[in-house]
């Protein structure tokens, strides 16, 4: 077993955790399975991470960081339509990077829902996974354009995120990128028409 620097070993273990969570669910994700998938000694898991919960938290942090990177090209100064389209494209780019990661994040989210508690706190789990980025960018776009959309920013964000929840299952099951891309295009057209009813679909593409 080759020696790996601590940072590289941690990255390798998080990669393995993503794969196990996607395949076996959170309940089936054990430190032993992760160690085997990472080709790492079991002791390395306990050396690098305090417990399984920290490892899961780091999987979620990775997902949020990759989404942040995907949104780097979204420019709200271009206005509402361009921001809706660019944001939906950024979300889709993030999904295509690693559908296993999306399944792992969905699994972690479902576990949090089952745990229960204050609904506002449970719903806030999704803040780093598009809700904050979409909301902030759309509000900046509204300000830049100097007018309000026909439906609220909050409604736009909820609609988009709910469709992407379904996309996790659709893309993971079918692996049909072309069909899913078509759905993404339709989602963007629909949101633009709902937000800006006077817009000709695709005019700002």
Coordinates of N, CA and C in Angstrom, one line a residue:
X1 N 0.9 -1.2 0.0 CA 0.0 0.0 0.0 C 0.9 1.2 0.0
X2 N 0.8 2.1 -1.0 CA 1.7 3.2 -1.2 C 1.4 4.3 -0.1
X3 N 2.4 5.0 0.3 CA 2.2 6.1 1.3 C 1.6 7.3 0.6
X4 N 0.6 7.9 1.2 CA 0.0 9.1 0.7 C 0.0 10.2 1.7
X5 N 0.2 11.4 1.2 CA 0.2 12.6 2.1 C -1.2 12.7 2.7
X6 N -1.3 13.3 3.9 CA -2.5 13.3 4.7 C -3.7 13.9 3.8
X7 N -3.4 15.0 3.1 CA -4.5 15.7 2.3 C -5.0 14.7 1.2
X8 N -4.0 14.0 0.6 CA -4.4 13.1 -0.5 C -5.2 11.9 0.0
X9 N -4.7 11.5 1.2 CA -5.5 10.3 1.8 C -6.9 10.7 2.2
X10 N -7.1 12.0 2.7 CA -8.4 12.4 3.1 C -9.3 12.5 1.8
X11 N -8.7 13.1 0.7 CA -9.5 13.2 -0.5 C -9.9 11.8 -1.0
X12 N -9.0 10.8 -1.0 CA -9.2 9.5 -1.4 C -10.3 8.9 -0.6
X13 N -10.3 9.1 0.7 CA -11.3 8.5 1.6 C -12.7 9.2 1.3
X14 N -12.7 10.5 1.1 CA -14.0 11.1 0.8 C -14.6 10.6 -0.5
X15 N -13.7 10.4 -1.5 CA -14.1 9.8 -2.8 C -14.8 8.5 -2.6
X16 N -14.1 7.7 -1.7 CA -14.7 6.3 -1.4 C -16.0 6.4 -0.7
X17 N -16.1 7.4 0.2 CA -17.4 7.6 0.9 C -18.5 7.9 0.0
X18 N -18.2 8.8 -1.0 CA -19.3 9.2 -2.0 C -19.7 7.9 -2.7
X19 N -18.8 7.1 -3.1 CA -19.2 5.9 -3.9 C -20.0 4.9 -3.1
X20 N -19.6 4.8 -1.8 CA -20.4 3.8 -0.9 C -21.8 4.4 -0.6
X21 N -21.8 5.7 -0.3 CA -23.1 6.3 0.0 C -24.1 6.2 -1.2
X22 N -23.5 6.4 -2.4 CA -24.4 6.3 -3.6 C -24.9 4.9 -3.8
X23 N -24.0 3.9 -3.6 CA -24.4 2.5 -3.9 C -25.2 1.9 -2.7
X24 N -24.8 2.1 -1.5 CA -25.4 1.4 -0.4 C -26.3 2.2 0.6
X25 N -26.3 3.5 0.3 CA -27.1 4.4 1.2 C -26.3 4.7 2.5
X26 N -26.8 5.6 3.2 CA -26.1 6.1 4.4 C -26.0 5.0 5.5
X27 N -27.1 4.2 5.7 CA -27.0 3.2 6.7 C -26.0 2.1 6.3
X28 N -25.8 1.9 5.0 CA -24.8 0.9 4.6 C -23.4 1.4 4.4
X29 N -23.2 2.7 4.8 CA -21.9 3.3 4.7 C -21.1 3.0 6.0
X30 N -20.2 2.1 6.0 CA -19.5 1.8 7.2 C -18.0 2.2 7.0
X31 N -17.3 2.5 8.1 CA -15.9 2.9 7.9 C -15.1 1.8 7.3
X32 N -15.5 0.5 7.6 CA -14.7 -0.6 7.0 C -14.9 -0.6 5.5
X33 N -16.2 -0.4 5.0 CA -16.4 -0.4 3.6 C -15.6 0.7 2.9
X34 N -15.7 1.9 3.6 CA -15.0 3.1 3.0 C -13.5 2.8 2.9
X35 N -12.9 2.2 4.0 CA -11.5 1.9 4.0 C -11.1 0.9 2.9
X36 N -12.0 -0.1 2.7 CA -11.7 -1.1 1.6 C -11.8 -0.4 0.3
X37 N -12.8 0.4 0.0 CA -12.9 1.1 -1.3 C -11.8 2.1 -1.5
X38 N -11.3 2.7 -0.5 CA -10.2 3.7 -0.6 C -8.8 3.0 -0.6
X39 N -8.8 1.7 -0.4 CA -7.6 0.9 -0.3 C -6.7 1.5 0.7
X40 N -7.3 1.8 1.9 CA -6.6 2.4 3.0 C -6.8 1.6 4.3
X41 N -5.8 1.6 5.2 CA -6.0 0.9 6.4 C -7.2 1.5 7.2
X42 N -7.9 0.7 7.9 CA -9.1 1.1 8.7 C -8.6 2.2 9.7
X43 N -7.4 2.1 10.2 CA -6.9 3.1 11.1 C -6.8 4.5 10.5
X44 N -6.6 4.5 9.2 CA -6.5 5.8 8.5 C -7.8 6.6 8.6
X45 N -8.9 5.9 8.5 CA -10.2 6.6 8.6 C -10.3 7.3 10.0
X46 N -10.0 6.6 11.0 CA -10.1 7.2 12.4 C -9.0 8.2 12.6
X47 N -7.9 8.1 11.9 CA -6.9 9.1 12.0 C -7.3 10.4 11.3
X48 N -7.9 10.3 10.1 CA -8.2 11.5 9.3 C -9.6 12.1 9.7
X49 N -10.5 11.3 10.3 CA -11.8 11.8 10.6 C -12.2 11.4 12.1
X50 N -12.8 12.3 12.8 CA -13.2 11.9 14.2 C -14.2 10.8 14.2
X51 N -15.2 10.8 13.3 CA -16.2 9.8 13.2 C -16.9 9.8 11.9
X52 N -17.9 8.9 11.7 CA -18.6 8.8 10.4 C -19.3 10.1 10.1
X53 N -19.9 10.8 11.1 CA -20.6 12.0 10.9 C -19.8 13.1 10.3
X54 N -18.5 13.2 10.7 CA -17.6 14.2 10.1 C -17.3 13.8 8.7
X55 N -17.2 12.6 8.4 CA -16.9 12.1 7.0 C -18.1 12.5 6.1
X56 N -19.3 12.3 6.6 CA -20.5 12.6 5.8 C -20.6 14.1 5.6
X57 N -20.3 14.9 6.7 CA -20.3 16.3 6.6 C -19.3 16.8 5.5
X58 N -18.1 16.1 5.4 CA -17.2 16.5 4.4 C -17.6 16.2 3.0
X59 N -18.4 15.1 2.8 CA -19.0 14.8 1.5 C -19.9 15.9 1.1
X60 N -20.7 16.4 2.1 CA -21.7 17.4 1.8 C -20.9 18.7 1.5
X61 N -19.8 19.0 2.2 CA -19.0 20.2 1.9 C -18.5 20.1 0.5
X62 N -18.0 19.0 0.1 CA -17.5 18.8 -1.3 C -18.5 19.2 -2.3
X63 N -19.7 18.6 -2.1 CA -20.8 18.9 -3.1 C -21.1 20.4 -3.2
X64 N -21.2 21.1 -2.0 CA -21.4 22.5 -2.0 C -20.3 23.3 -2.7
X65 N -19.1 22.9 -2.5 CA -17.9 23.6 -3.1 C -17.9 23.4 -4.6
X66 N -18.3 22.3 -5.1 CA -18.3 22.0 -6.5 C -19.4 22.8 -7.1
X67 N -20.6 23.0 -6.4 CA -21.6 23.8 -7.0 C -21.2 25.3 -7.0
X68 N -20.5 25.7 -6.0 CA -20.1 27.1 -6.0 C -19.2 27.4 -7.2
X69 N -18.3 26.4 -7.5 CA -17.4 26.5 -8.7 C -18.3 26.6 -10.0
X70 N -19.3 25.8 -10.0 CA -20.1 25.7 -11.2 C -20.8 27.1 -11.5
X71 N -21.1 27.8 -10.4 CA -21.8 29.1 -10.5 C -20.9 30.2 -10.8
X72 N -19.6 30.0 -10.9 CA -18.7 31.1 -11.0 C -18.9 31.9 -12.3
X73 N -19.5 31.2 -13.3 CA -19.7 31.9 -14.6 C -21.1 32.6 -14.7
X74 N -21.9 32.5 -13.7 CA -23.2 33.2 -13.7 C -23.0 34.7 -13.4
X75 N -23.5 35.5 -14.3 CA -23.3 37.0 -14.2 C -24.7 37.7 -14.0
X76 N -25.1 38.0 -12.8 CA -26.4 38.6 -12.6 C -26.6 39.9 -13.3
X77 N -25.5 40.6 -13.6 CA -25.6 41.9 -14.3 C -26.2 41.8 -15.7
X78 N -26.3 40.6 -16.2 CA -26.9 40.4 -17.5 C -28.4 40.4 -17.5
X79 N -29.0 40.4 -16.3 CA -30.5 40.5 -16.2 C -31.1 39.2 -15.8
X80 N -32.4 39.2 -15.7 CA -33.2 38.1 -15.1 C -33.2 36.9 -16.0
X81 N -33.5 37.0 -17.3 CA -33.6 35.9 -18.2 C -32.2 35.2 -18.3
X82 N -31.2 35.9 -18.5 CA -29.8 35.3 -18.6 C -29.4 34.7 -17.3
X83 N -29.8 35.2 -16.2 CA -29.4 34.6 -14.9 C -30.2 33.4 -14.7
X84 N -31.5 33.3 -15.0 CA -32.2 32.1 -14.9 C -31.6 31.0 -15.7
X85 N -31.3 31.3 -17.0 CA -30.7 30.3 -17.9 C -29.3 29.8 -17.4
X86 N -28.5 30.8 -17.1 CA -27.1 30.5 -16.6 C -27.1 29.7 -15.3
X87 N -28.0 30.0 -14.4 CA -28.1 29.3 -13.2 C -28.5 27.8 -13.3
X88 N -29.5 27.6 -14.2 CA -30.0 26.3 -14.5 C -28.9 25.5 -15.2
X89 N -28.2 26.1 -16.1 CA -27.1 25.4 -16.8 C -26.0 25.1 -15.8
X90 N -25.7 26.0 -14.8 CA -24.7 25.7 -13.8 C -25.1 24.5 -12.9
X91 N -26.4 24.4 -12.5 CA -26.8 23.3 -11.8 C -26.7 22.0 -12.5
X92 N -27.0 22.0 -13.8 CA -26.9 20.8 -14.6 C -25.5 20.4 -14.8
X93 N -24.6 21.4 -15.0 CA -23.2 21.1 -15.1 C -22.7 20.3 -13.8
X94 N -23.1 20.8 -12.7 CA -22.8 20.2 -11.4 C -23.3 18.8 -11.3
X95 N -24.5 18.6 -11.8 CA -25.1 17.2 -11.7 C -24.2 16.3 -12.6
X96 N -23.8 16.7 -13.8 CA -23.1 15.8 -14.7 C -21.7 15.5 -14.2
X97 N -21.2 16.3 -13.4 CA -19.8 16.0 -12.9 C -19.7 14.7 -12.1
X98 N -20.8 14.4 -11.3 CA -20.7 13.2 -10.5 C -22.1 12.8 -10.0
X99 N -22.8 12.0 -10.7 CA -24.2 11.7 -10.3 C -24.2 10.9 -9.0
X100 N -23.1 10.1 -8.8 CA -23.0 9.4 -7.5 C -22.9 10.4 -6.3
X101 N -22.3 11.5 -6.5 CA -22.3 12.5 -5.5 C -23.7 13.0 -5.2
X102 N -24.4 13.2 -6.3 CA -25.8 13.7 -6.2 C -26.7 12.7 -5.4
X103 N -26.5 11.4 -5.7 CA -27.2 10.4 -4.9 C -26.8 10.4 -3.5
X104 N -25.5 10.6 -3.2 CA -25.1 10.6 -1.8 C -25.7 11.8 -1.1
X105 N -25.7 13.0 -1.7 CA -26.3 14.2 -1.1 C -27.8 14.0 -0.9
X106 N -28.5 13.3 -1.8 CA -29.9 13.1 -1.6 C -30.1 12.1 -0.5
X107 N -29.3 11.1 -0.4 CA -29.4 10.2 0.7 C -29.2 10.9 2.1
X108 N -28.2 11.8 2.2 CA -27.9 12.5 3.4 C -29.1 13.4 3.7
X109 N -29.7 14.0 2.7 CA -30.9 14.9 2.9 C -32.1 14.1 3.4
X110 N -32.3 12.9 2.9 CA -33.4 12.1 3.3 C -33.3 11.7 4.8
X111 N -32.0 11.4 5.2 CA -31.8 11.0 6.6 C -32.1 12.2 7.5
X112 N -31.7 13.4 7.0 CA -32.0 14.6 7.9 C -33.5 14.8 8.0
X113 N -34.3 14.5 6.9 CA -35.7 14.7 6.9 C -36.3 13.7 7.9
X114 N -35.9 12.4 7.8 CA -36.4 11.4 8.7 C -36.1 11.7 10.2
X115 N -35.0 12.4 10.4 CA -34.6 12.7 11.8 C -35.6 13.7 12.4
X116 N -36.2 14.5 11.6 CA -37.3 15.4 12.0 C -36.7 16.7 12.7
X117 N -37.6 17.4 13.4 CA -37.2 18.6 14.0 C -37.9 19.8 13.4
X118 N -37.4 21.0 13.7 CA -38.0 22.2 13.2 C -37.9 22.2 11.7
X119 N -39.1 22.3 11.0 CA -39.1 22.3 9.6 C -38.2 23.3 8.9
X120 N -38.1 24.5 9.5 CA -37.2 25.5 9.0 C -35.7 25.1 9.0
X121 N -35.3 24.4 10.1 CA -34.0 23.9 10.2 C -33.7 22.8 9.2
X122 N -34.7 21.9 9.1 CA -34.5 20.8 8.1 C -34.4 21.3 6.7
X123 N -35.3 22.3 6.3 CA -35.2 22.8 5.0 C -33.9 23.5 4.7
X124 N -33.4 24.1 5.7 CA -32.1 24.9 5.6 C -30.9 24.0 5.2
X125 N -31.1 22.7 5.3 CA -30.0 21.8 4.9 C -29.7 22.0 3.4
X126 N -30.7 22.4 2.6 CA -30.6 22.6 1.2 C -30.0 24.0 0.8
X127 N -29.8 24.8 1.8 CA -29.3 26.2 1.5 C -28.0 26.1 0.7
X128 N -27.0 25.3 1.0 CA -25.7 25.3 0.3 C -25.8 24.6 -1.1
X129 N -26.9 24.0 -1.4 CA -27.1 23.1 -2.6 C -28.0 23.8 -3.6
X130 N -27.8 25.1 -3.8 CA -28.5 25.8 -4.8 C -29.4 26.9 -4.3
X131 N -30.0 26.7 -3.2 CA -31.0 27.7 -2.7 C -30.4 29.1 -2.5
X132 N -29.3 29.2 -1.8 CA -28.7 30.5 -1.6 C -28.1 31.1 -2.8
X133 N -27.4 30.3 -3.6 CA -26.8 30.8 -4.8 C -27.8 31.3 -5.8
X134 N -28.9 30.5 -6.0 CA -29.9 30.9 -6.9 C -30.6 32.2 -6.4
X135 N -30.9 32.2 -5.2 CA -31.6 33.4 -4.6 C -30.8 34.6 -4.7
X136 N -29.6 34.5 -4.3 CA -28.7 35.7 -4.3 C -28.5 36.2 -5.7
X137 N -28.2 35.3 -6.7 CA -28.0 35.7 -8.1 C -29.2 36.3 -8.7
X138 N -30.4 35.7 -8.4 CA -31.6 36.3 -9.0 C -32.0 37.6 -8.4
X139 N -31.8 37.8 -7.1 CA -32.0 39.1 -6.5 C -31.1 40.2 -7.1
X140 N -29.9 39.8 -7.4 CA -29.0 40.8 -8.0 C -29.4 41.1 -9.4
X141 N -29.9 40.1 -10.1 CA -30.4 40.3 -11.5 C -31.6 41.2 -11.5
X142 N -32.5 41.0 -10.6 CA -33.7 41.9 -10.5 C -33.3 43.3 -10.2
X143 N -32.3 43.5 -9.4 CA -31.8 44.8 -9.1 C -31.1 45.4 -10.3
X144 N -30.4 44.6 -11.0 CA -29.7 45.1 -12.2 C -30.7 45.5 -13.3
X145 N -31.7 44.7 -13.4 CA -32.7 45.0 -14.5 C -33.7 46.1 -14.1
X146 N -33.9 46.3 -12.8 CA -34.7 47.3 -12.3 C -36.2 47.0 -12.4
X147 N -36.6 45.8 -12.4 CA -38.0 45.4 -12.4 C -38.1 44.0 -11.7
X148 N -39.4 43.8 -11.2 CA -39.7 42.5 -10.6 C -40.2 41.5 -11.6
X149 N -39.8 40.2 -11.4 CA -40.4 39.2 -12.3 C -41.9 39.0 -11.9
X150 N -42.6 38.3 -12.8 CA -44.0 38.1 -12.6 C -44.3 37.1 -11.5
X151 N -43.4 36.2 -11.2 CA -43.4 35.4 -10.0 C -42.2 35.7 -9.1
X152 N -42.3 35.5 -7.9 CA -41.2 35.9 -6.9 C -40.0 35.1 -7.1
X153 N -38.9 35.7 -6.7 CA -37.6 35.0 -6.7 C -37.7 33.7 -6.0
X154 N -38.4 33.7 -4.8 CA -38.5 32.5 -4.0 C -39.2 31.4 -4.7
X155 N -40.3 31.8 -5.5 CA -41.0 30.8 -6.3 C -40.1 30.2 -7.4
X156 N -39.4 31.0 -8.0 CA -38.5 30.6 -9.1 C -37.5 29.6 -8.5
X157 N -36.9 29.9 -7.4 CA -35.9 29.0 -6.7 C -36.5 27.7 -6.4
X158 N -37.6 27.7 -5.7 CA -38.3 26.5 -5.3 C -38.6 25.6 -6.5
X159 N -39.1 26.2 -7.6 CA -39.5 25.4 -8.8 C -38.2 24.7 -9.4
X160 N -37.2 25.5 -9.5 CA -35.9 25.0 -10.1 C -35.4 23.8 -9.2
X161 N -35.3 24.1 -7.9 CA -34.7 23.0 -7.1 C -35.6 21.8 -7.0
X162 N -36.9 21.9 -7.0 CA -37.7 20.8 -7.0 C -37.5 19.9 -8.3
X163 N -37.4 20.6 -9.4 CA -37.2 19.9 -10.7 C -35.8 19.1 -10.6
X164 N -34.8 19.8 -10.0 CA -33.5 19.1 -9.9 C -33.5 17.9 -9.0
X165 N -34.4 18.0 -8.0 CA -34.6 16.8 -7.1 C -35.0 15.6 -7.9
X166 N -35.9 15.8 -8.8 CA -36.4 14.8 -9.7 C -35.3 14.4 -10.7
X167 N -34.5 15.3 -11.1 CA -33.4 15.0 -12.1 C -32.4 14.1 -11.5
X168 N -32.2 14.1 -10.2 CA -31.3 13.1 -9.5 C -31.7 11.7 -9.9
X169 N -33.0 11.4 -9.7 CA -33.5 10.1 -10.0 C -33.5 9.8 -11.5
X170 N -33.9 10.8 -12.3 CA -34.0 10.5 -13.7 C -32.7 10.2 -14.3
X171 N -31.7 11.1 -14.0 CA -30.4 10.9 -14.6 C -29.6 9.7 -14.1
X172 N -29.8 9.4 -12.8 CA -29.1 8.3 -12.2 C -29.7 7.0 -12.7
X173 N -31.0 6.9 -13.0 CA -31.6 5.7 -13.5 C -31.4 5.5 -15.0
X174 N -31.5 6.6 -15.8 CA -31.4 6.5 -17.3 C -30.0 6.7 -17.9
X175 N -29.2 7.5 -17.3 CA -27.9 8.0 -17.8 C -28.1 8.5 -19.3
X176 N -29.3 9.0 -19.5 CA -29.6 9.5 -20.9 C -29.3 11.0 -20.8
X177 N -28.1 11.4 -21.2 CA -27.8 12.8 -21.0 C -28.6 13.7 -22.0
X178 N -28.8 13.2 -23.2 CA -29.5 14.0 -24.2 C -30.9 14.3 -23.8
X179 N -31.6 13.2 -23.3 CA -33.0 13.4 -22.8 C -33.1 14.3 -21.6
X180 N -32.1 14.2 -20.7 CA -32.1 15.1 -19.5 C -31.8 16.5 -19.9
X181 N -30.9 16.7 -20.9 CA -30.6 18.0 -21.4 C -31.8 18.7 -22.0
X182 N -32.6 17.9 -22.7 CA -33.9 18.4 -23.2 C -34.8 18.9 -22.1
X183 N -34.8 18.2 -21.0 CA -35.6 18.6 -19.8 C -35.1 19.9 -19.2
X184 N -33.8 20.0 -19.2 CA -33.1 21.2 -18.6 C -33.5 22.4 -19.5
X185 N -33.4 22.2 -20.8 CA -33.8 23.3 -21.7 C -35.3 23.7 -21.5
X186 N -36.1 22.7 -21.4 CA -37.6 23.0 -21.2 C -37.8 23.8 -19.9
X187 N -37.0 23.3 -18.8 CA -37.1 24.0 -17.5 C -36.7 25.5 -17.6
X188 N -35.6 25.7 -18.3 CA -35.2 27.1 -18.5 C -36.2 27.9 -19.2
X189 N -36.8 27.4 -20.3 CA -37.8 28.1 -21.1 C -39.0 28.4 -20.2
X190 N -39.4 27.4 -19.5 CA -40.6 27.5 -18.7 C -40.4 28.6 -17.6
X191 N -39.3 28.6 -16.9 CA -39.1 29.6 -15.9 C -39.0 31.0 -16.4
X192 N -38.4 31.1 -17.6 CA -38.3 32.5 -18.2 C -39.7 32.9 -18.6
X193 N -40.5 32.1 -19.1 CA -41.9 32.5 -19.5 C -42.7 32.8 -18.3
X194 N -42.5 32.1 -17.2 CA -43.3 32.3 -16.0 C -42.8 33.6 -15.3
X195 N -41.5 33.9 -15.4 CA -41.0 35.1 -14.7 C -41.2 36.3 -15.6
X196 N -41.0 36.1 -16.9 CA -41.1 37.2 -17.9 C -42.1 36.8 -19.0
X197 N -43.4 36.9 -18.8 CA -44.3 36.4 -19.7 C -44.2 37.0 -21.1
X198 N -43.7 38.2 -21.2 CA -43.6 38.9 -22.5 C -42.4 38.4 -23.3
X199 N -41.6 37.6 -22.8 CA -40.3 37.2 -23.4 C -40.5 36.1 -24.5
X200 N -39.8 36.3 -25.6 CA -39.8 35.2 -26.6 C -38.8 34.1 -26.2
X201 N -39.3 32.9 -26.1 CA -38.4 31.8 -25.6 C -37.1 31.7 -26.4
X202 N -36.0 31.7 -25.7 CA -34.7 31.5 -26.3 C -34.1 32.7 -26.8
X203 N -34.7 33.9 -26.7 CA -34.2 35.1 -27.3 C -32.8 35.5 -26.7
X204 N -32.6 35.2 -25.4 CA -31.3 35.6 -24.8 C -30.3 34.5 -24.7
X205 N -30.5 33.3 -25.4 CA -29.6 32.2 -25.3 C -28.3 32.6 -26.0

